[in-house]
XYZ file of C-alpha atoms in Angstrom:
483
model
C 139.018 108.006 100.847
C 139.480 111.565 102.206
C 136.625 113.803 103.419
C 136.560 115.906 100.224
C 136.201 112.843 97.998
C 133.533 111.361 100.300
C 131.574 114.616 100.014
C 131.726 114.437 96.210
C 130.464 110.832 96.259
C 127.564 111.692 98.599
C 126.614 114.628 96.377
C 126.585 112.429 93.270
C 124.415 109.851 95.048
C 121.803 112.462 95.924
C 121.771 114.191 92.525
C 120.907 111.027 90.560
C 124.421 110.502 89.279
C 125.270 114.090 88.350
C 128.945 114.642 89.307
C 129.732 117.682 91.410
C 132.729 118.637 89.236
C 134.357 117.754 85.961
C 138.139 118.233 85.739
C 138.095 121.858 84.545
C 135.476 122.798 87.160
C 137.504 121.115 89.895
C 140.611 123.096 88.939
C 138.579 126.293 88.830
C 137.005 125.479 92.216
C 140.446 125.031 93.701
C 141.285 128.588 92.675
C 137.949 129.934 93.917
C 136.581 130.569 90.422
C 133.721 128.001 90.513
C 130.645 127.827 92.763
C 128.838 124.569 93.603
C 125.541 126.014 94.817
C 123.656 125.358 91.552
C 124.500 121.639 91.780
C 123.979 121.306 95.524
C 120.519 122.863 95.310
C 119.409 119.700 93.477
C 119.838 117.821 96.771
C 116.378 117.947 98.343
C 117.442 116.870 101.847
C 118.636 119.980 103.692
C 120.800 117.989 106.138
C 122.590 116.147 103.333
C 123.122 119.374 101.430
C 124.608 121.016 104.538
C 126.841 117.981 105.175
C 128.213 117.993 101.626
C 128.906 121.753 101.733
C 130.992 121.241 104.869
C 132.860 118.244 103.467
C 133.941 119.987 100.244
C 135.360 123.145 101.834
C 138.317 124.374 99.775
C 140.491 124.828 102.850
C 141.355 121.355 104.316
C 141.550 122.745 107.878
C 137.849 123.668 107.720
C 136.860 120.060 107.084
C 136.116 117.937 110.146
C 136.980 114.312 110.816
C 134.545 111.568 109.794
C 133.728 110.810 113.448
C 132.770 114.436 114.016
C 130.401 114.441 111.059
C 128.796 111.221 112.295
C 128.166 112.746 115.715
C 126.976 116.041 114.258
C 124.517 114.497 111.802
C 123.009 111.816 114.053
C 119.237 111.993 113.729
C 119.569 114.423 110.828
C 121.433 113.191 107.749
C 121.973 109.767 109.331
C 119.053 107.977 111.075
C 119.478 106.626 114.605
C 119.113 103.051 113.338
C 122.431 103.499 111.547
C 124.218 103.979 114.885
C 122.270 101.489 116.996
C 122.249 98.547 114.565
C 123.141 98.990 110.907
C 126.716 100.220 111.244
C 127.783 97.540 113.772
C 126.037 94.811 111.769
C 127.332 95.871 108.346
C 130.865 96.270 109.714
C 131.249 92.482 109.761
C 131.093 92.384 105.961
C 134.227 94.546 105.751
C 136.244 91.766 107.384
C 138.262 89.286 105.359
C 136.033 86.404 106.506
C 133.145 87.794 104.411
C 134.854 88.499 101.122
C 132.509 86.497 98.852
C 129.008 87.599 97.898
C 127.698 84.075 98.590
C 128.763 84.265 102.232
C 127.138 87.654 102.729
C 123.806 86.511 101.286
C 123.743 83.320 103.373
C 124.544 85.261 106.568
C 121.829 87.847 105.878
C 119.290 85.098 105.233
C 120.205 83.419 108.515
C 119.940 86.729 110.412
C 116.906 88.111 108.572
C 114.371 87.754 111.389
C 116.770 89.414 113.821
C 117.499 92.199 111.299
C 113.816 92.978 110.800
C 113.219 92.939 114.546
C 115.992 95.477 115.089
C 114.782 97.675 112.250
C 111.372 97.769 113.915
C 113.024 98.846 117.164
C 113.068 95.496 118.995
C 115.948 93.944 120.888
C 118.206 91.174 119.703
C 117.420 88.973 122.691
C 113.743 88.647 121.807
C 114.286 87.657 118.191
C 112.985 84.141 118.390
C 112.127 84.499 114.683
C 108.737 85.154 113.192
C 106.117 82.460 113.124
C 105.333 80.779 109.779
C 101.927 82.472 109.702
C 103.534 85.901 110.115
C 105.937 85.133 107.297
C 103.096 84.037 105.031
C 101.083 87.170 105.789
C 104.036 89.366 104.876
C 104.472 87.555 101.570
C 100.803 87.725 100.577
C 100.473 91.525 100.558
C 102.195 94.805 101.206
C 103.150 95.587 104.803
C 103.109 99.082 106.301
C 106.530 100.080 107.635
C 107.695 102.979 109.787
C 110.148 105.605 108.462
C 112.839 104.076 110.704
C 112.300 100.621 109.204
C 112.108 102.018 105.667
C 115.496 103.717 106.053
C 117.070 100.513 107.343
C 115.494 98.399 104.599
C 116.989 100.623 101.921
C 120.485 99.999 103.289
C 119.776 96.251 103.508
C 118.457 96.152 99.940
C 121.570 97.950 98.694
C 123.795 95.340 100.350
C 121.755 92.454 98.918
C 121.549 93.811 95.370
C 125.277 94.597 95.354
C 125.880 90.842 95.737
C 123.378 89.439 93.257
C 125.393 89.582 90.033
C 128.468 87.957 91.574
C 126.797 84.992 93.283
C 128.278 81.632 92.313
C 126.568 78.770 94.152
C 123.004 77.632 93.513
C 122.236 77.707 97.251
C 123.274 81.355 97.525
C 121.185 82.354 94.492
C 118.108 80.582 95.869
C 118.748 82.206 99.266
C 118.909 85.627 97.572
C 115.571 84.998 95.850
C 114.113 83.943 99.192
C 115.359 87.186 100.761
C 113.833 89.264 97.975
C 110.488 87.499 98.331
C 110.493 88.028 102.090
C 111.431 91.719 101.924
C 109.290 92.668 98.900
C 106.032 93.340 100.835
C 107.898 95.945 102.906
C 109.454 97.828 99.993
C 108.159 100.828 98.069
C 106.898 100.495 94.490
C 109.863 102.310 92.947
C 112.276 100.022 94.787
C 110.480 96.904 93.525
C 110.396 98.088 89.910
C 113.729 99.888 89.644
C 116.002 97.927 91.990
C 114.515 94.439 92.413
C 112.861 93.552 89.076
C 116.056 93.950 86.954
C 117.943 91.467 89.119
C 115.067 88.973 89.013
C 115.147 89.150 85.213
C 118.894 88.594 85.424
C 118.271 85.382 87.382
C 115.730 84.263 84.758
C 118.725 83.803 82.468
C 120.865 81.954 85.020
C 122.700 78.787 84.036
C 121.006 76.646 86.713
C 117.428 75.511 85.885
C 116.324 75.589 89.554
C 117.363 79.226 89.783
C 115.553 80.182 86.563
C 112.390 78.439 87.762
C 112.463 80.090 91.178
C 113.271 83.468 89.625
C 110.105 83.511 87.508
C 108.026 82.503 90.547
C 109.592 85.258 92.635
C 109.185 87.828 89.848
C 105.480 86.994 89.566
C 104.867 87.417 93.300
C 106.895 90.632 93.519
C 105.082 92.294 90.602
C 101.721 91.295 92.083
C 102.557 93.549 95.065
C 102.692 96.664 92.881
C 99.413 98.530 93.363
C 100.343 101.755 91.590
C 102.405 102.402 88.486
C 104.906 105.292 88.381
C 104.673 107.336 85.184
C 108.135 106.327 84.007
C 107.229 102.619 84.326
C 103.940 102.581 82.398
C 105.383 100.345 79.647
C 107.393 98.070 81.888
C 105.403 94.934 80.968
C 105.247 95.044 77.156
C 108.716 96.540 76.729
C 110.691 94.942 79.562
C 109.118 92.205 81.706
C 107.405 90.002 79.108
C 110.240 90.186 76.537
C 112.725 89.485 79.343
C 111.135 86.135 80.212
C 109.838 85.144 76.758
C 112.634 82.621 76.266
C 111.451 80.572 79.247
C 108.491 79.166 77.272
C 111.001 77.194 75.189
C 113.594 76.566 77.886
C 115.453 73.283 77.555
C 114.664 72.365 81.193
C 111.166 71.042 81.863
C 111.191 72.448 85.406
C 111.615 75.971 84.002
C 108.809 75.618 81.455
C 106.678 74.184 84.244
C 107.308 77.255 86.418
C 106.532 79.535 83.469
C 103.270 77.676 82.818
C 102.325 78.011 86.497
C 102.765 81.778 86.436
C 101.944 83.025 82.921
C 98.291 83.605 83.862
C 99.246 85.589 86.968
C 101.698 87.661 84.930
C 99.012 88.342 82.328
C 96.600 89.441 85.062
C 99.161 91.805 86.559
C 100.072 93.216 83.139
C 96.392 93.931 82.466
C 96.060 95.586 85.877
C 99.078 97.777 85.083
C 97.461 98.811 81.803
C 94.174 99.647 83.532
C 95.946 101.664 86.242
C 97.746 103.664 83.579
C 94.440 104.239 81.802
C 92.806 105.517 84.998
C 95.653 107.907 85.751
C 96.027 109.222 82.212
C 94.936 112.856 82.462
C 96.167 116.082 80.898
C 98.159 118.088 83.498
C 96.780 121.477 84.403
C 98.438 124.486 82.823
C 99.119 122.713 79.520
C 102.268 121.044 80.828
C 101.814 117.917 78.731
C 103.566 117.437 75.430
C 101.517 117.252 72.241
C 101.751 113.462 72.074
C 100.797 113.010 75.740
C 97.854 115.388 75.392
C 96.624 113.530 72.305
C 96.768 110.182 74.163
C 94.862 111.665 77.095
C 92.177 113.085 74.809
C 91.658 109.691 73.104
C 92.367 107.171 75.901
C 90.161 104.395 74.533
C 92.056 104.172 71.229
C 95.368 104.011 73.017
C 94.046 101.441 75.509
C 92.631 99.179 72.800
C 95.846 99.132 70.803
C 97.984 98.416 73.873
C 95.578 95.725 75.050
C 95.741 94.051 71.643
C 99.544 94.136 71.726
C 99.510 92.645 75.232
C 97.112 89.889 74.131
C 99.368 88.996 71.219
C 102.473 88.759 73.422
C 100.783 86.502 75.957
C 99.014 84.474 73.248
C 102.302 83.504 71.600
C 103.666 82.056 74.835
C 100.419 80.361 75.873
C 100.181 78.598 72.498
C 103.795 77.489 72.879
C 103.057 76.028 76.325
C 99.846 74.324 75.123
C 101.920 72.660 72.407
C 104.734 71.613 74.749
C 106.218 68.154 74.302
C 105.766 67.396 78.034
C 102.207 66.788 79.187
C 103.025 67.972 82.705
C 103.645 71.479 81.335
C 100.247 71.520 79.613
C 98.611 70.116 82.739
C 100.241 72.773 84.916
C 98.917 75.531 82.661
C 95.428 74.005 82.765
C 95.358 73.660 86.539
C 97.044 76.925 87.530
C 95.671 79.535 85.217
C 93.316 78.529 82.446
C 90.383 80.335 84.086
C 92.434 83.512 84.527
C 93.575 83.334 80.910
C 89.974 82.971 79.722
C 89.080 86.168 81.583
C 92.227 87.873 80.290
C 91.549 87.026 76.621
C 87.762 87.395 76.671
C 85.204 84.938 75.291
C 86.018 85.119 71.577
C 89.786 84.891 71.859
C 89.554 82.261 74.604
C 87.557 80.079 72.196
C 89.975 80.697 69.338
C 93.261 80.438 71.257
C 92.633 78.218 74.280
C 89.724 75.906 73.539
C 91.048 74.882 70.125
C 94.163 73.471 71.834
C 92.525 72.244 75.024
C 89.979 70.083 73.197
C 92.804 68.010 71.695
C 93.885 66.960 75.202
C 90.781 64.771 75.445
C 92.229 62.584 72.692
C 95.343 61.745 74.700
C 94.818 58.059 75.452
C 97.983 57.593 77.498
C 97.719 60.400 80.066
C 94.463 60.540 82.008
C 95.929 63.315 84.161
C 96.015 65.570 81.108
C 92.468 64.614 80.135
C 91.400 65.374 83.691
C 93.226 68.691 83.488
C 90.713 69.767 80.860
C 88.230 69.834 83.735
C 90.719 71.460 86.133
C 91.332 68.230 88.060
C 93.824 65.386 88.089
C 91.336 62.666 89.038
C 88.017 61.233 87.947
C 87.699 62.537 84.412
C 84.217 61.109 83.904
C 82.937 62.586 87.155
C 84.268 65.988 86.176
C 82.734 65.717 82.722
C 79.314 64.938 84.198
C 79.732 67.725 86.725
C 80.565 70.135 83.900
C 77.398 69.109 82.067
C 75.357 69.624 85.241
C 76.763 73.120 85.694
C 76.040 73.946 82.074
C 72.410 72.886 82.573
C 72.095 74.965 85.731
C 73.562 78.028 84.034
C 71.217 77.670 81.067
C 74.024 77.169 78.578
C 72.404 74.145 76.907
C 69.328 74.281 74.709
C 66.120 72.716 76.035
C 66.109 69.603 73.820
C 69.559 68.706 75.156
C 68.557 69.388 78.773
C 65.622 66.991 78.481
C 68.085 64.219 77.717
C 69.528 64.609 81.210
C 66.244 65.033 83.099
C 64.734 61.568 83.519
C 61.395 60.641 85.084
C 61.201 58.145 87.982
C 60.217 55.395 85.570
C 63.104 56.245 83.257
C 65.521 56.177 86.196
C 64.551 52.601 87.128
C 64.113 51.341 83.593
C 67.051 53.038 81.893
C 69.540 53.978 84.593
C 69.278 51.152 87.149
C 70.383 48.387 84.752
C 73.610 50.275 84.203
C 74.125 50.764 87.955
C 73.261 47.253 89.124
C 76.722 45.746 88.382
C 78.273 48.331 90.716
C 75.959 48.031 93.750
C 75.544 45.247 96.290
C 71.745 45.468 96.611
C 68.786 47.256 95.024
C 67.921 50.718 96.356
C 64.942 53.029 96.044
C 66.456 56.442 96.792
C 68.828 56.429 93.867
C 69.135 60.233 93.930
C 70.527 60.254 97.480
C 74.320 60.365 97.371
C 74.846 58.811 100.835
C 72.498 55.936 100.065
C 74.212 55.266 96.767
C 77.681 55.359 98.322
C 76.634 52.927 101.074
C 75.801 50.145 98.578
C 78.646 50.591 96.106
C 80.906 47.605 95.541
C 84.552 47.857 96.553
C 86.541 49.276 93.624
C 89.515 47.482 92.149
C 92.902 48.681 93.305
C 94.606 51.514 91.460
C 97.399 49.198 90.240
C 94.894 46.777 88.649
C 92.888 49.648 87.183
C 96.013 51.196 85.625
C 97.077 47.776 84.294
C 93.687 47.359 82.648
C 93.937 50.775 81.027
C 97.398 49.947 79.672
C 96.291 46.623 78.239
C 96.667 46.526 74.459
C 93.555 44.382 73.982
C 91.244 45.496 76.756
C 88.178 43.932 75.107
C 89.755 40.456 75.235
C 90.776 41.037 78.841
C 87.217 41.868 79.874
C 85.823 38.872 77.952
C 88.256 36.630 79.795
C 87.322 38.132 83.169
C 83.604 37.793 82.390
C 84.083 34.176 81.442
C 85.868 33.452 84.724
C 83.096 35.179 86.640
C 80.416 33.036 84.994
C 82.365 29.863 85.684
C 82.681 30.781 89.362
C 78.956 31.510 89.513
C 78.219 28.060 88.012
C 76.408 29.389 84.952
C 79.058 27.752 82.741
C 80.248 24.225 83.521
C 83.954 23.715 84.162
C 86.062 22.052 81.510
């Protein structure tokens, strides 16, 4: 590519895709009958604008060599990091050994800690990689970056995203998602929404189930990092994100539906936060600059908010109902354990009762999967314990009427007359302080093993089994003669 053509490309990059010339304008420019100033003034960066003006001189002898422009614009149009690290590092991808996108992604993932260290201004020799705790902290929230690092990250993101649609192997796709998740806390909001989110949605339709599952997890975490909503992205959730992943609720792979169930509550929370941020920022610009429709929305924000909230509820409700009716219990259990509380807050009391509770209550009738029954109480173990604990909490919060509370509050005499007979088969000796947990635990009999317990639960005629065991116990105790 010659200098003139490179100047035209740079100009188009910095004018949001507006070409510097069409064919007739180019011919007129060659004859000196067309001026480029009106287009070049759209380039906000003065150094870039000056560089382009020099590169598109009509007389070839006035144009300098590429090396001269690089030296001239160091620290101006081109940041120092480009010379000290980025250009030497990126040069390796121009070699024949790195022709495939898969190879580039895997190399960048391997070198990521060293890349970030150099972008921050460190040296290669001290890049003994970040500690796991540092990596976790970067993934949990946004990280402040210097202008130098921000410039370098933009180049790195461009290289990564240029590879995403041509990746072939599952390992490379998962590595790309890992890179995105690691870099996301350091990237600006517009980069996350405009450059990263579209590719994550692309991976949500990948042919490999593992990739689709990891893509929805990554998308959820990336969107959670967005703390402000640009005006042109106010409808990104109802019009783009949620429709783009709607098919995952009925995906043929259980692992994908499982990932969707794990994250639907978090996505709903983030969508609601987006809507509330838009509501807070919805004001009429000074000077009457808003259009009639925008001004009307700003004057009646509550009506607009209520209608959009209802539409958002309906979109999420459809997918939640689908997941609660899934053929695999593990999908239902995942939804219960990872987001049912968030969904209750998202829907509000009335809709939570109508949409969630009506489905959840049916899980208690599942006789074959105690994990699912336990999931109703947000646990995978000890369903009865969780049920009693739920009743206790309801009493403490005043959610039960007094006549029902009295049924659970027993006097000392009632405890020993009514409760102790039921406890005596499970304790080794009588106790007085029955309300003390440590005392009660110290006299409990050894429980049966999990394998025997599960066998008993699976028995088709459990009543006959217990009668047989009781009979054997009495014979061993001598209360029934042998024979």
